[in-house]
XYZ file of C-alpha atoms in Angstrom:
550
model
C 50.296 93.927 50.954
C 53.575 92.053 52.130
C 55.865 93.740 54.652
C 58.462 95.879 53.214
C 60.789 96.202 56.185
C 61.692 94.144 59.272
C 63.131 94.911 62.798
C 64.871 91.964 63.851
C 64.935 92.719 67.710
C 62.856 95.201 69.571
C 66.133 97.150 70.756
C 67.423 97.739 67.238
C 67.674 101.282 65.900
C 67.728 99.970 62.330
C 65.150 98.573 59.937
C 66.218 95.939 57.247
C 64.513 96.494 53.692
C 62.894 93.282 52.421
C 62.411 94.874 49.011
C 64.109 97.683 47.039
C 63.042 101.039 48.663
C 63.268 104.335 46.651
C 64.652 107.672 47.789
C 62.026 109.814 49.276
C 59.625 106.893 49.717
C 57.648 106.718 53.018
C 57.663 103.460 54.839
C 55.326 102.806 57.705
C 56.363 100.144 60.448
C 54.323 99.543 63.538
C 52.452 102.755 62.991
C 55.357 104.789 62.578
C 56.412 106.612 59.256
C 59.923 106.713 57.902
C 60.801 109.000 54.973
C 63.879 107.504 53.225
C 66.795 109.898 52.656
C 68.551 107.413 50.387
C 67.553 104.623 48.140
C 67.910 101.273 50.219
C 68.150 98.169 48.353
C 66.866 94.958 49.612
C 68.906 93.372 52.501
C 70.371 96.726 53.435
C 69.382 98.884 56.625
C 68.391 102.283 57.313
C 68.442 104.315 60.660
C 65.179 104.612 62.662
C 66.624 107.738 64.600
C 69.133 110.513 63.998
C 72.694 109.230 64.744
C 75.597 111.572 65.594
C 79.295 110.393 65.127
C 80.138 107.873 67.830
C 76.461 106.768 68.501
C 75.896 103.169 68.749
C 74.075 101.195 66.002
C 72.065 98.115 67.296
C 70.866 95.109 65.506
C 69.847 91.570 66.571
C 69.829 93.482 69.939
C 73.583 93.785 70.129
C 76.139 96.469 69.320
C 77.193 96.158 65.639
C 78.811 99.383 64.818
C 79.293 103.069 65.704
C 78.396 105.933 63.467
C 81.389 107.680 61.847
C 79.446 110.662 60.497
C 75.896 111.975 60.914
C 73.287 109.526 59.858
C 69.860 110.954 59.549
C 66.551 109.204 60.424
C 65.869 107.177 57.235
C 69.455 107.289 56.076
C 71.131 104.340 54.553
C 73.642 102.473 56.887
C 76.751 101.962 54.742
C 80.451 101.364 55.030
C 80.915 105.148 54.599
C 79.207 106.008 57.744
C 79.401 102.940 60.076
C 82.504 101.433 61.628
C 82.620 97.869 63.229
C 82.149 97.876 66.990
C 81.268 95.064 69.395
C 80.685 94.716 73.117
C 83.270 93.289 75.531
C 82.439 90.130 77.355
C 83.104 88.415 80.621
C 82.486 85.065 82.154
C 79.423 85.735 84.245
C 76.432 83.711 85.454
C 75.091 80.615 83.759
C 71.848 81.369 81.698
C 71.144 77.840 80.382
C 67.253 77.804 80.611
C 65.542 77.573 77.255
C 62.269 76.987 75.643
C 62.362 73.479 74.330
C 60.507 73.086 71.064
C 57.692 70.723 70.493
C 59.311 67.587 68.993
C 56.164 65.390 69.014
C 56.114 65.382 65.249
C 59.565 63.676 65.169
C 59.669 61.495 68.237
C 58.550 58.340 66.490
C 60.744 59.127 63.379
C 64.114 57.448 62.584
C 66.516 57.475 59.728
C 68.422 54.585 57.915
C 72.049 54.518 58.369
C 75.168 52.540 58.528
C 75.879 51.108 62.131
C 79.539 51.248 63.174
C 81.281 49.114 65.883
C 81.885 52.301 68.135
C 77.866 53.029 68.347
C 78.047 55.805 65.822
C 75.767 55.754 62.665
C 76.759 57.028 59.202
C 74.523 58.789 56.839
C 76.795 57.292 53.937
C 79.431 54.537 53.376
C 82.715 55.688 51.896
C 86.240 54.313 51.438
C 88.836 56.791 51.933
C 92.402 56.912 50.204
C 94.546 59.423 52.194
C 98.163 60.685 51.886
C 100.127 61.353 54.851
C 102.035 63.975 52.857
C 101.493 66.044 49.734
C 104.241 64.096 48.018
C 101.809 61.178 47.683
C 99.186 63.269 45.867
C 100.246 62.190 42.546
C 100.013 58.573 43.414
C 96.470 59.250 44.705
C 95.587 60.755 41.253
C 96.864 57.609 39.588
C 94.666 55.463 41.996
C 91.612 57.731 41.394
C 91.974 57.281 37.733
C 92.403 53.425 37.976
C 89.491 52.887 40.335
C 86.770 55.504 40.214
C 85.196 54.797 36.722
C 85.964 51.099 36.645
C 83.979 50.594 40.014
C 80.921 52.737 38.590
C 81.605 56.005 40.409
C 82.282 58.129 37.488
C 79.978 60.595 36.071
C 78.778 61.161 32.443
C 81.428 62.999 30.362
C 79.065 65.773 29.280
C 81.894 68.483 29.486
C 84.367 66.207 27.617
C 81.486 65.674 24.965
C 81.095 69.400 24.655
C 84.673 69.730 24.071
C 84.619 67.130 21.352
C 81.739 68.936 19.628
C 83.948 72.052 19.529
C 86.868 70.152 18.192
C 84.690 68.769 15.327
C 83.323 72.230 14.722
C 86.922 73.617 14.468
C 87.944 70.689 12.139
C 85.140 71.479 9.848
C 86.154 75.068 9.449
C 84.178 76.959 11.989
C 85.383 80.416 13.017
C 85.469 82.025 16.418
C 81.751 83.243 16.106
C 80.628 79.859 14.970
C 82.347 78.338 17.947
C 81.071 80.917 20.540
C 77.500 80.468 19.207
C 77.491 76.682 19.178
C 74.832 74.885 20.867
C 76.275 72.342 23.087
C 74.806 69.200 24.761
C 73.186 69.846 28.279
C 74.897 68.683 31.351
C 73.977 65.329 32.816
C 75.191 64.187 36.134
C 74.140 60.650 36.219
C 76.520 57.801 37.009
C 78.347 56.407 33.930
C 77.687 52.669 34.761
C 76.168 50.521 37.658
C 78.194 50.351 40.840
C 80.212 47.170 41.446
C 79.782 47.714 45.233
C 76.033 48.949 45.584
C 76.474 49.626 49.356
C 79.453 51.822 49.066
C 78.725 55.323 48.276
C 82.208 56.071 46.675
C 86.012 56.005 46.983
C 87.108 59.503 48.091
C 90.818 60.835 47.681
C 91.647 63.362 50.356
C 94.493 65.207 48.554
C 96.128 68.006 50.652
C 99.151 70.178 50.816
C 100.470 69.200 54.209
C 102.363 66.548 56.039
C 105.781 68.160 55.842
C 107.522 71.548 56.352
C 105.724 73.920 58.479
C 105.618 73.154 62.319
C 105.468 69.992 64.196
C 101.994 71.181 65.528
C 100.878 71.533 61.863
C 101.748 67.767 61.353
C 99.857 66.904 64.650
C 96.841 68.928 63.589
C 96.687 67.350 60.291
C 97.018 63.762 61.718
C 94.100 64.556 64.091
C 91.993 65.859 61.224
C 92.754 62.650 59.089
C 92.014 60.539 62.174
C 88.599 62.322 62.346
C 87.782 61.315 58.840
C 89.075 57.698 59.302
C 86.947 57.117 62.502
C 84.010 59.111 61.066
C 80.696 57.117 60.929
C 80.291 57.921 57.269
C 83.510 56.017 56.517
C 83.882 52.205 56.280
C 87.581 51.978 56.029
C 90.821 53.556 54.487
C 93.888 53.219 52.576
C 96.808 55.402 53.755
C 99.759 56.260 51.643
C 102.980 57.393 53.334
C 106.295 58.528 51.938
C 108.038 57.560 55.114
C 110.312 60.542 56.027
C 107.566 63.364 56.477
C 106.771 65.120 59.740
C 103.177 63.562 59.705
C 104.338 60.279 60.693
C 102.118 57.022 60.695
C 102.550 56.552 64.474
C 101.196 60.033 65.005
C 98.052 59.196 62.936
C 97.617 55.918 64.858
C 97.764 57.736 68.191
C 95.161 60.236 66.992
C 92.884 57.355 65.866
C 93.134 55.654 69.339
C 92.144 59.017 70.906
C 88.978 59.034 69.000
C 88.166 55.282 69.039
C 90.163 53.092 71.524
C 88.676 49.910 70.012
C 89.123 50.865 66.357
C 88.443 47.977 64.232
C 87.738 49.381 60.684
C 89.718 47.875 57.939
C 92.813 50.305 57.647
C 95.659 49.600 55.087
C 98.822 51.538 55.475
C 101.527 51.577 52.760
C 104.905 53.217 53.020
C 106.573 53.960 49.793
C 110.109 54.085 51.080
C 109.785 50.642 52.518
C 107.877 49.001 49.517
C 110.166 50.249 46.818
C 109.128 51.170 43.413
C 106.190 53.291 42.521
C 104.665 50.388 40.590
C 104.788 48.046 43.517
C 103.194 50.673 45.720
C 100.315 51.358 43.437
C 99.805 47.761 42.599
C 99.530 46.888 46.299
C 97.488 49.873 47.030
C 94.749 48.969 44.279
C 94.678 45.433 45.666
C 94.165 46.382 49.338
C 91.920 49.098 48.430
C 89.688 46.562 46.327
C 89.751 44.216 49.231
C 88.653 46.908 51.687
C 85.711 47.655 49.212
C 84.731 44.137 49.469
C 84.437 44.336 53.181
C 82.716 47.714 52.917
C 79.999 46.544 50.754
C 78.876 44.169 53.550
C 77.541 47.069 55.514
C 73.840 47.994 54.858
C 71.439 50.533 56.048
C 69.539 49.810 59.102
C 67.058 51.913 61.266
C 68.581 54.275 63.704
C 67.121 57.098 65.995
C 67.356 60.609 65.238
C 69.899 61.122 68.213
C 72.501 59.507 65.958
C 72.561 62.489 63.532
C 75.211 65.119 64.159
C 74.657 68.208 62.193
C 77.492 70.695 61.230
C 75.980 74.188 60.849
C 77.771 76.396 58.218
C 77.332 79.507 56.176
C 79.272 81.029 53.231
C 78.597 83.676 50.678
C 76.234 85.251 53.146
C 73.784 88.132 52.525
C 71.633 90.569 54.419
C 68.932 88.043 54.575
C 71.123 85.165 56.083
C 70.443 86.152 59.641
C 66.784 86.516 59.245
C 65.770 83.462 57.121
C 68.126 80.658 56.585
C 70.166 81.094 59.661
C 67.476 81.168 62.128
C 65.517 78.345 60.214
C 68.552 75.950 60.705
C 68.930 77.340 64.200
C 65.412 75.988 64.916
C 66.410 72.846 63.234
C 69.276 72.695 65.631
C 67.066 73.187 68.728
C 64.776 70.421 67.364
C 67.685 67.905 67.105
C 69.091 68.797 70.493
C 65.620 68.159 71.976
C 65.730 64.855 70.388
C 69.131 64.079 71.920
C 71.222 64.633 68.882
C 74.289 66.642 68.488
C 75.047 69.908 66.679
C 78.281 71.822 65.684
C 78.568 75.536 65.561
C 81.864 76.770 64.254
C 83.565 79.728 62.577
C 84.783 81.653 65.615
C 85.509 84.925 63.774
C 81.781 85.034 63.051
C 80.918 85.041 66.667
C 82.407 88.471 67.197
C 79.952 90.696 69.083
C 77.714 87.785 70.465
C 80.331 86.296 72.866
C 78.530 87.225 75.832
C 75.388 85.314 74.772
C 77.361 82.402 73.823
C 79.465 82.413 77.073
C 76.403 82.895 79.201
C 74.720 79.756 77.385
C 77.792 77.491 78.343
C 76.652 74.838 80.819
C 79.690 75.114 82.973
C 82.144 77.881 83.897
C 85.106 75.864 82.691
C 83.429 75.915 79.320
C 82.707 79.585 79.288
C 86.356 80.208 80.180
C 87.589 77.948 77.433
C 85.373 79.696 74.891
C 86.740 83.041 76.096
C 90.391 81.974 75.807
C 89.822 80.564 72.331
C 88.143 83.629 71.064
C 90.566 86.094 72.595
C 93.734 84.258 71.388
C 92.186 83.938 67.991
C 91.506 87.754 67.864
C 94.962 88.520 69.283
C 96.744 86.468 66.433
C 94.502 88.244 63.843
C 95.726 91.607 65.124
C 99.327 90.378 65.244
C 99.124 89.304 61.772
C 98.037 92.755 60.650
C 94.345 91.856 60.445
C 91.336 91.683 62.787
C 87.727 90.399 62.911
C 86.757 93.853 61.643
C 88.238 92.718 58.243
C 85.996 89.751 58.004
C 83.310 90.792 55.763
C 83.909 89.927 52.059
C 83.156 92.262 49.095
C 80.199 90.136 48.383
C 78.883 90.210 52.077
C 79.335 93.924 51.967
C 77.476 94.477 48.671
C 74.595 92.425 50.038
C 74.160 94.251 53.331
C 76.661 92.845 55.731
C 78.754 95.870 56.255
C 80.527 95.061 59.509
C 81.711 91.915 61.139
C 79.489 92.311 64.000
C 76.435 92.438 61.858
C 77.582 89.354 60.012
C 78.422 87.636 63.172
C 75.095 88.479 64.903
C 73.288 86.875 61.909
C 75.596 83.982 61.722
C 75.242 83.079 65.233
C 71.541 82.409 64.776
C 72.520 79.004 63.186
C 73.163 77.842 66.875
C 69.492 78.316 67.930
C 68.849 78.898 71.621
C 69.867 75.589 73.446
C 72.496 75.601 76.124
C 76.351 75.029 74.903
C 77.294 71.674 76.201
C 80.929 71.615 75.136
C 83.651 73.885 73.593
C 85.994 72.118 71.202
C 89.357 73.246 69.925
C 90.390 72.316 66.286
C 89.801 69.415 65.382
C 88.596 67.692 68.587
C 85.781 65.254 68.311
C 82.094 65.704 69.578
C 81.464 63.314 72.353
C 78.381 64.927 73.932
C 74.811 65.451 72.575
C 73.502 68.998 72.314
C 75.247 72.112 70.955
C 78.900 72.030 70.593
C 81.127 74.901 69.476
C 84.214 74.145 67.530
C 87.113 76.565 67.010
C 87.499 76.999 63.296
C 88.049 79.862 60.762
C 85.172 81.775 59.178
C 86.487 80.353 55.830
C 83.628 77.954 54.765
C 85.562 75.140 53.316
C 88.252 74.963 56.158
C 85.313 75.074 58.652
C 83.209 72.556 56.953
C 86.287 70.293 56.573
C 86.721 70.572 60.415
C 83.103 70.075 61.344
C 83.109 66.828 59.511
C 86.311 65.706 61.194
C 84.659 66.348 64.507
C 81.845 64.067 63.674
C 79.206 65.856 61.509
C 77.436 63.353 59.393
C 75.239 65.935 57.726
C 76.244 69.734 57.325
C 73.534 72.463 56.763
C 75.230 75.182 54.762
C 73.306 78.495 54.385
C 74.116 80.912 51.567
C 72.607 84.147 50.052
C 75.129 84.517 47.255
C 75.403 81.033 46.091
C 78.538 78.814 46.847
C 79.067 75.287 45.678
C 80.935 73.909 48.698
C 80.660 70.352 49.418
C 82.496 67.666 51.363
C 84.085 64.334 50.315
C 82.200 62.164 52.841
C 79.195 64.100 54.474
C 76.287 65.493 52.459
C 76.355 69.220 52.520
C 72.780 70.567 52.268
C 72.813 74.052 50.466
C 69.956 76.227 51.962
C 69.210 79.650 50.024
C 68.391 82.798 51.972
C 66.218 84.057 49.244
C 64.002 82.857 46.357
C 65.902 84.788 43.719
C 69.160 82.854 44.498
C 67.252 79.611 44.889
C 65.594 80.023 41.379
C 68.741 81.418 39.607
C 71.272 78.720 40.950
C 68.916 75.818 41.387
C 71.465 73.258 40.177
C 73.484 73.788 43.359
C 70.798 74.782 45.890
C 68.906 72.177 47.770
C 66.331 74.097 50.108
C 64.800 77.494 49.752
C 64.075 79.737 52.840
C 63.059 82.868 50.880
C 59.553 81.780 51.879
C 60.189 83.343 55.251
C 61.228 86.753 53.705
C 58.054 86.532 51.457
C 55.873 85.784 54.544
C 54.721 82.480 53.388
C 56.396 80.442 56.207
C 57.518 80.980 59.759
C 61.005 80.339 61.016
C 59.597 77.436 62.994
C 57.844 75.828 59.971
C 61.057 76.375 57.853
C 63.073 74.691 60.641
C 60.806 71.607 60.817
C 60.805 71.312 56.934
C 64.571 71.297 56.896
C 64.741 68.549 59.690
C 62.433 66.338 57.449
C 64.754 66.913 54.724
C 67.774 66.017 56.778
C 66.250 62.716 57.783
C 65.635 61.819 54.122
C 69.259 62.829 53.244
C 70.620 60.791 56.073
C 68.614 57.845 54.876
C 70.095 58.067 51.340
C 66.786 58.992 49.855
C 67.880 62.351 48.514
C 71.286 63.054 46.950
C 72.169 66.605 47.605
C 73.570 68.881 44.950
C 77.122 68.898 46.157
C 77.233 65.080 46.326
C 75.657 64.886 42.760
C 78.246 67.321 41.374
C 81.081 65.490 43.170
C 82.023 68.819 45.005
C 84.529 67.126 47.252
C 86.154 70.327 48.983
C 88.752 69.326 51.637
C 91.176 71.913 53.011
C 92.888 71.449 56.438
C 93.554 74.528 58.596
C 97.112 75.350 59.453
C 96.842 77.159 62.719
C 97.585 80.541 61.542
C 95.135 83.345 60.866
C 92.342 82.548 58.520
C 89.194 84.651 58.814
C-alpha cells in the first residue's frame, strides 16, 4: 500500500496528505497513529501535536507560521488557524560544505549548441527586433506581420479555420445552439511552411510598455535588461527601433551591452525614426536590415559543447502543496548535478525565499555575498511594507487552495529548487551571471517578470515547476514545464513537458527524477526536443519596474 502522508523534515510538527483523507480516519506514520479531526485534502497538512495560540508550526525544518487558535492533534492546518511567521536571520559563519552528487553518468555527455564569440553557447539561435520605447510597438507589429509567415515561422491557422467554420454555420442559418454544439477542427501547431533560414529558430519581437515616463532608473534597468537579451547566447543579432526622444536612449543601451560583452561583435542594426523620417522609410529599412541579419545568423550551426556551458534558470508558478516535495527538490537535484559539472544555475524570486534566508545566507561563499543578500532581502521587504503589502500577502488564492497557506510554507518549498550547493554569487536585477555554480538573482515572485529576468542574466534553459498549470514561456529560451503531480500532467498535457508526480506516487526518487530532468535538458539544449511553450509560441516578456511586485 502506498504511503498516505509525508513528513518533509524530522523536526516538522505537521504531516502532508499525499491523498485525500477523511474526517475520523486513522492514519499511521512511523508507528504512530493519528486520528483526523477534519477532512484533509491531498496537498494540505495536519498537526501532529496539540497546538495552542502562539505555538510555532514547523515545516521543511523551519518556522512557517504561528497558531492563531487551538489546533488539535490531527487537526487541519488552514488560513483560519495559522498566520505567517518566519525566523529572523543574520550574517553568520560560512556553511559551504555540501555532498557533491555522483555525476559519472554525465561526465562524458555534451550538447549541441551555437557557439558565440564571447565563449558562451546558445541552446537556440534567434534574431531579435527590439523597441527602445513603447511608441515603437506598432512598428514591431507591422514588421512581425511582414516577416514571420513569409520566412516560414508561422503556425497553422487552426483557430482562424475554426472561426471560418462558425462563420459558414452562421451564414447557413445555424442558431446559437447549433454554433455552441458545433464540432470544430483539432488544433495543430505545426509550422505553415518550410523555413527560409533553417539554422535560425525564429524572429522574436520584444514589445514592452517602458522606455519613457517613469524614472531614469526605470530606463536604465530596461536598457540593461534589453542588453542582456541582445548579448544572450541564444541570440544571433538584433534590430533596434528607437523613436529618439525617449528616456531609454540608444547610448544607454550600448553602454549596457559593453558592460556585458566588451568585445561585442554580433550584427546589431539600430534605426531611429526621428532621424530617418517617414514611417515607410523606417519600416522598409528595418525589413532590409533584419533580412540581411538573418542571412548572417543562418551561417551559425550547432556544434558539440560541454554541459558546463548550460545555464539553467529555476522558476515556479502556479505552485501547490506538492511543489516543495516533488518538482522543486527534483530540479534542486538537477541544479546540484549541473553545478558539479561546472555549469551555472540561477535561483530568483526573492519574496519566495522568506523564512529560509538563514540557510541561503550561510551557504554564500563569502561574507560580502551574504551581506549583499541580506541587504537586498531586507530592502525588498521594507519596500513591500511601505507600499501597504508584505511577503505575508504573497500566496495567491490558487496557492492557498492547494495547500500553500503562508508565504513561509510556499518559500520553504520554493527554495528547494536551489538544491544544496554553495551560493557563488548574489546578483541584483538584471545583472549577468559570470560565475559557475549557484547564483541568486533578485527578482519578484511573479513568474513572468522573474523568468524574463533570469533569461536576461544568461539562462539558456529555464526549468519551470507548476502544480496548478501555467503556460508561461520566453521568447528566446526554452522553458521546460514540470508538473508536480500526475493529475495535472495528464489533464494539461499540451502545456506540460515533464511529470514528477512519480515522486508522490513512490515510483521514483527525487534523485532519479533529477537525473531524468537533466537528460531532458540536454536534449532540449541540443534542439532535439521542442518544449510546449516554444511549440505554442508562448513568448512572455515583462520587464520589472523596480517597485513592489510579489
